[in-house]
Short mmCIF file of C-alpha atoms in Angstrom, two decimals:
data_model
loop_
_atom_site.label_atom_id
_atom_site.label_comp_id
_atom_site.label_asym_id
_atom_site.label_seq_id
_atom_site.Cartn_x
_atom_site.Cartn_y
_atom_site.Cartn_z
CA MET A 11 -36.05 -17.49 40.02
CA LEU A 12 -35.46 -20.59 37.93
CA ALA A 13 -34.74 -18.50 34.84
CA HIS A 14 -32.33 -16.39 36.87
CA ALA A 15 -30.61 -19.48 38.27
CA GLN A 16 -30.28 -21.00 34.79
CA GLY A 17 -28.97 -17.76 33.30
CA LEU A 18 -31.88 -17.61 30.86
CA SER A 19 -34.73 -15.27 30.09
CA GLN A 20 -38.19 -16.42 31.12
CA GLU A 21 -39.06 -16.70 27.44
CA ASP A 22 -36.08 -18.99 26.78
CA LEU A 23 -37.00 -21.11 29.78
CA SER A 24 -40.60 -21.57 28.62
CA ARG A 25 -39.48 -22.71 25.16
CA ASP A 26 -37.98 -25.87 26.62
CA PRO A 27 -40.03 -26.89 29.68
CA LEU A 28 -38.44 -30.36 29.77
CA ALA A 29 -34.88 -29.06 30.05
CA PRO A 30 -33.19 -30.26 33.28
CA ALA A 31 -33.16 -27.72 36.11
CA ARG A 32 -29.91 -26.85 37.83
CA MET A 33 -31.16 -27.54 41.35
CA ASP A 34 -27.73 -26.85 42.77
CA LEU A 35 -28.22 -23.26 41.62
CA PHE A 36 -31.98 -23.04 42.11
CA GLN A 37 -32.31 -24.47 45.64
CA PRO A 38 -30.31 -21.68 47.35
CA LEU A 39 -32.65 -19.13 45.76
CA LEU A 40 -35.68 -21.07 46.97
CA ASP A 41 -34.23 -21.09 50.46
CA ARG A 42 -33.76 -17.32 50.37
CA ARG A 43 -37.34 -16.77 49.27
CA ALA A 44 -38.60 -19.17 51.92
CA ALA A 45 -36.82 -16.93 54.43
CA ARG A 46 -39.02 -14.08 53.06
CA GLU A 47 -36.28 -12.28 51.16
CA PRO A 48 -37.93 -10.21 48.40
CA LEU A 49 -37.70 -11.64 44.90
CA ALA A 50 -36.19 -8.38 43.62
CA LEU A 51 -33.21 -8.75 45.94
CA ILE A 52 -32.75 -12.39 45.01
CA VAL A 53 -32.58 -11.67 41.28
CA GLY A 54 -30.97 -8.25 41.75
CA HIS A 55 -33.34 -6.04 39.79
CA ARG A 56 -36.91 -4.73 39.54
CA GLU A 57 -38.98 -3.24 36.71
CA PHE A 58 -40.42 0.25 37.16
CA TRP A 59 -42.15 2.32 34.45
CA SER A 60 -41.05 -0.34 31.93
CA LEU A 61 -37.39 0.30 32.87
CA ASP A 62 -35.09 -2.16 34.63
CA PHE A 63 -33.43 -1.07 37.88
CA ALA A 64 -30.70 -2.74 39.90
CA VAL A 65 -31.66 -2.99 43.56
CA SER A 66 -29.86 -3.56 46.84
CA ARG A 67 -30.57 -3.78 50.56
CA ASP A 68 -29.35 -0.20 50.93
CA THR A 69 -32.63 1.30 49.74
CA LEU A 70 -36.29 0.65 48.98
CA ILE A 71 -37.31 -1.67 46.19
CA PRO A 72 -39.36 0.28 43.59
CA ARG A 73 -43.11 -0.23 44.01
CA PRO A 74 -45.78 -0.13 41.28
CA GLU A 75 -47.85 2.42 43.23
CA SER A 76 -44.99 4.91 42.97
CA GLU A 77 -45.60 5.02 39.21
CA THR A 78 -48.54 7.27 40.10
CA LEU A 79 -46.01 10.09 40.56
CA ILE A 80 -44.73 9.67 37.01
CA GLU A 81 -48.29 9.55 35.67
CA ALA A 82 -49.01 12.79 37.54
CA ALA A 83 -45.86 14.40 36.11
CA VAL A 84 -46.84 13.50 32.55
CA ALA A 85 -50.38 14.81 33.11
CA GLY A 86 -49.16 17.95 34.87
CA PHE A 87 -46.98 19.05 31.94
CA ALA A 88 -49.33 17.99 29.16
CA GLY A 89 -49.95 20.84 26.75
CA ARG A 90 -47.22 23.10 28.10
CA ARG A 91 -43.46 23.44 28.10
CA PRO A 92 -41.91 20.27 29.55
CA PRO A 93 -39.70 20.53 32.60
CA ALA A 94 -36.10 21.48 31.96
CA THR A 95 -34.91 20.70 35.49
CA ILE A 96 -35.95 17.85 37.77
CA LEU A 97 -35.08 17.20 41.41
CA ASP A 98 -35.64 13.86 43.16
CA LEU A 99 -35.33 14.00 46.94
CA GLY A 100 -34.45 10.66 48.53
CA THR A 101 -33.69 9.18 45.13
CA GLY A 102 -32.98 5.59 46.22
CA THR A 103 -32.53 3.44 43.13
CA GLY A 104 -33.19 6.55 41.05
CA CYS A 105 -36.41 5.04 39.72
CA LEU A 106 -38.49 8.22 39.94
CA LEU A 107 -35.80 10.52 38.58
CA LEU A 108 -34.77 8.24 35.74
CA ALA A 109 -38.34 7.40 34.77
CA ALA A 110 -39.10 11.13 34.60
CA LEU A 111 -35.99 11.76 32.51
CA SER A 112 -37.09 8.99 30.14
CA GLU A 113 -40.39 10.84 29.65
CA PHE A 114 -38.95 14.36 29.38
CA GLY A 115 -36.14 13.90 26.91
CA THR A 116 -34.58 17.37 27.19
CA ALA A 117 -34.58 17.62 30.98
CA PHE A 118 -31.62 17.45 33.36
CA GLY A 119 -32.12 15.86 36.77
CA ILE A 120 -30.50 15.85 40.19
CA GLY A 121 -31.04 12.98 42.61
CA VAL A 122 -30.29 13.49 46.29
CA ASP A 123 -29.83 10.77 48.89
CA HIS A 124 -28.24 10.74 52.34
CA SER A 125 -26.39 7.49 51.61
CA SER A 126 -23.32 7.36 49.39
CA ALA A 127 -23.98 3.67 48.67
CA VAL A 128 -27.49 4.52 47.48
CA ALA A 129 -26.27 7.43 45.34
CA ALA A 130 -23.78 5.04 43.74
CA LEU A 131 -26.58 2.57 42.97
CA ALA A 132 -28.64 5.33 41.35
CA ALA A 133 -25.61 6.36 39.29
CA ARG A 134 -25.21 2.75 38.15
CA ASN A 135 -28.84 2.66 37.05
CA ALA A 136 -28.45 5.96 35.21
CA ALA A 137 -25.50 4.51 33.31
CA THR A 138 -27.36 1.31 32.44
CA LEU A 139 -30.28 3.35 31.07
CA GLY A 140 -28.03 5.69 29.09
CA LEU A 141 -28.98 8.72 31.19
CA THR A 142 -25.65 9.56 32.84
CA GLU A 143 -25.13 12.77 30.86
CA ARG A 144 -28.50 14.13 32.02
CA THR A 145 -28.17 13.05 35.64
CA ALA A 146 -26.27 14.25 38.69
CA LEU A 147 -26.29 12.41 42.01
CA VAL A 148 -25.68 14.23 45.29
CA CYS A 149 -25.12 12.74 48.74
CA ALA A 150 -26.78 15.18 51.15
CA ASP A 151 -29.42 15.78 53.80
CA TRP A 152 -32.45 16.39 51.60
CA ALA A 153 -32.03 19.64 49.62
CA SER A 154 -29.91 21.47 52.18
CA PRO A 155 -26.89 22.11 49.87
CA LEU A 156 -28.94 23.10 46.81
CA ASP A 157 -29.33 26.74 45.76
CA ALA A 158 -31.50 26.44 42.65
CA ARG A 159 -35.10 26.15 41.53
CA PHE A 160 -36.65 23.29 39.62
CA ASP A 161 -39.56 22.77 37.26
CA LEU A 162 -40.39 19.32 38.66
CA ILE A 163 -39.65 17.93 42.12
CA LEU A 164 -40.27 14.30 43.04
CA CYS A 165 -40.12 12.69 46.46
CA ASN A 166 -41.07 9.38 48.05
CA PRO A 167 -40.27 10.08 51.71
CA PRO A 168 -40.31 7.67 54.65
CA TYR A 169 -43.89 7.78 55.93
CA ILE A 170 -44.53 4.85 58.26
CA ALA A 171 -45.19 5.81 61.88
CA THR A 172 -42.49 4.48 64.20
CA SER A 173 -45.03 2.50 66.21
CA SER A 174 -46.09 0.64 63.04
CA MET A 175 -42.60 -0.43 62.01
CA ALA A 176 -42.68 -3.65 64.05
CA GLY A 177 -45.83 -4.80 62.24
CA LEU A 178 -44.42 -4.61 58.73
CA MET A 179 -44.24 -7.81 56.69
CA PRO A 180 -40.86 -9.60 56.95
CA GLU A 181 -40.00 -8.79 53.32
CA VAL A 182 -39.97 -5.12 54.31
CA ALA A 183 -38.99 -5.12 57.98
CA GLU A 184 -36.03 -7.48 57.60
CA TYR A 185 -34.69 -6.53 54.18
CA GLU A 186 -35.27 -2.82 53.58
CA PRO A 187 -33.53 -0.01 55.50
CA PRO A 188 -35.49 1.54 58.39
CA SER A 189 -34.24 5.00 57.42
CA ALA A 190 -36.21 4.76 54.17
CA LEU A 191 -39.38 3.68 55.99
CA ASP A 192 -39.61 5.31 59.43
CA GLY A 193 -41.42 8.64 59.23
CA GLY A 194 -41.25 9.47 62.93
CA PRO A 195 -43.92 9.25 65.65
CA ASP A 196 -46.79 10.24 63.34
CA GLY A 197 -45.23 9.35 60.00
CA LEU A 198 -45.05 13.01 58.96
CA ALA A 199 -41.52 14.04 59.96
CA ALA A 200 -40.09 13.91 56.43
CA TYR A 201 -43.14 15.68 54.98
CA ARG A 202 -42.65 18.60 57.36
CA ARG A 203 -39.00 18.86 56.41
CA VAL A 204 -39.44 18.52 52.65
CA LEU A 205 -42.62 20.54 52.14
CA ALA A 206 -41.31 23.50 54.15
CA ASP A 207 -38.42 23.75 51.67
CA LEU A 208 -40.47 23.47 48.48
CA PRO A 209 -41.34 27.19 48.08
CA ARG A 210 -37.58 27.87 47.93
CA LEU A 211 -36.96 25.08 45.43
CA LEU A 212 -39.91 25.32 43.03
CA ASN A 213 -39.98 27.56 40.00
CA PRO A 214 -43.07 29.81 39.94
CA ASP A 215 -44.99 27.45 37.64
CA GLY A 216 -43.29 24.26 38.82
CA LEU A 217 -44.83 21.11 40.25
CA ALA A 218 -43.83 18.98 43.23
CA LEU A 219 -45.14 15.43 43.41
CA VAL A 220 -44.84 13.61 46.72
CA GLU A 221 -45.91 10.07 47.51
CA LEU A 222 -48.43 9.48 50.30
CA GLY A 223 -49.02 6.57 52.60
CA ALA A 224 -52.56 5.20 52.88
CA GLY A 225 -54.73 7.52 54.95
CA GLN A 226 -52.22 10.39 55.05
CA SER A 227 -53.73 12.72 52.47
CA GLY A 228 -55.53 14.96 54.96
CA SER A 229 -52.58 15.36 57.30
CA VAL A 230 -50.09 16.01 54.51
CA SER A 231 -52.47 18.50 52.86
CA GLU A 232 -52.48 20.43 56.14
CA VAL A 233 -48.66 20.40 56.21
CA ALA A 234 -48.67 21.69 52.62
CA ALA A 235 -51.06 24.53 53.46
CA GLU A 236 -48.88 25.59 56.38
CA ALA A 237 -45.92 25.74 53.97
CA GLY A 238 -47.85 28.01 51.59
CA LEU A 239 -48.50 25.33 48.98
CA ALA A 240 -51.65 24.56 47.01
CA SER A 241 -52.37 20.85 46.79
CA GLU A 242 -54.39 18.31 44.83
CA LEU A 243 -54.55 14.52 45.07
CA ARG A 244 -54.17 11.70 42.59
CA HIS A 245 -55.18 8.10 43.31
CA ASP A 246 -53.49 4.82 42.48
CA LEU A 247 -55.24 1.84 40.91
CA ALA A 248 -56.44 0.69 44.32
CA GLY A 249 -58.27 3.99 44.84
CA ILE A 250 -55.79 5.20 47.47
CA ALA A 251 -54.72 8.86 47.43
CA ARG A 252 -51.10 8.10 46.52
CA THR A 253 -49.68 11.38 45.16
CA ILE A 254 -50.07 14.91 46.41
CA VAL A 255 -49.55 17.48 43.65
CA LEU A 256 -48.08 20.70 45.02
CA ARG A 257 -47.64 24.22 43.64
CA ARG A 258 -46.63 27.50 45.12
CA ALA A 259 -50.02 28.80 46.30
CA ALA A 260 -49.95 31.98 44.19
CA MET A 261 -49.71 29.88 41.04
CA LYS A 262 -52.61 27.52 41.71
CA LYS A 263 -54.25 26.27 38.50
CA PRO A 264 -56.71 23.45 37.80
CA PHE A 265 -54.70 20.27 37.48
CA GLY A 266 -57.16 18.64 35.16
CA ARG A 267 -59.17 15.51 35.46
CA ALA A 268 -57.55 13.01 37.79
CA ARG A 269 -57.58 9.33 36.98
CA GLN A 270 -60.65 7.72 38.52
CA PRO A 271 -60.03 5.10 41.20
CA VAL A 272 -60.65 1.53 40.09
#
């Protein structure tokens, strides 16, 4: 925060530790953090997959655990033709879509979000990262207006049960939009909606990677099976099943060795 207030990089700040601090600029930031505002919103950006993303209160702040989806995408296309088309449902800052496009340099991606303000933020991030020409942003209700199939589909849906919303930490409950968090009475409402549409949206040998909340792998796997999808799980560094890897059931293949939980 001090580096941000001083208009310096952290490296520049550390080179001169005795330089006077601009407390008139720094104190308001301290007050905001003391009020439990997330650091990312205070400084206006967050790193994800070694890329820098502008953030706002209109959408979720990128989380490190969501990088598991990008790891799964890279592993899922290793040794075969990379994806030419990518779809990101509920794109938010665009972190998943743009990280995937940075990995698959010939792909074109579409990000969908229900909020025009969020779609505009994702477009801004695409421009900053030099990915505008390979990105399209759509304001819509999930994939309802799309009539196409994709090689790779990404989604981090709202998955917190409504009854658990009140118990979230203040950084989340007071500063991030409920629509990006509340997954309905059992936390599975968005999964039912999205997974039911995947057979229509996935190419025959395509992959869909969907983030999971802690303890949801069994329930979401059942939703996937009802939708005619074969599923496998990948864990994050905390050992939590964080990504469900989905294929059209007729095309099920071994996914390969998953990363071992730490």
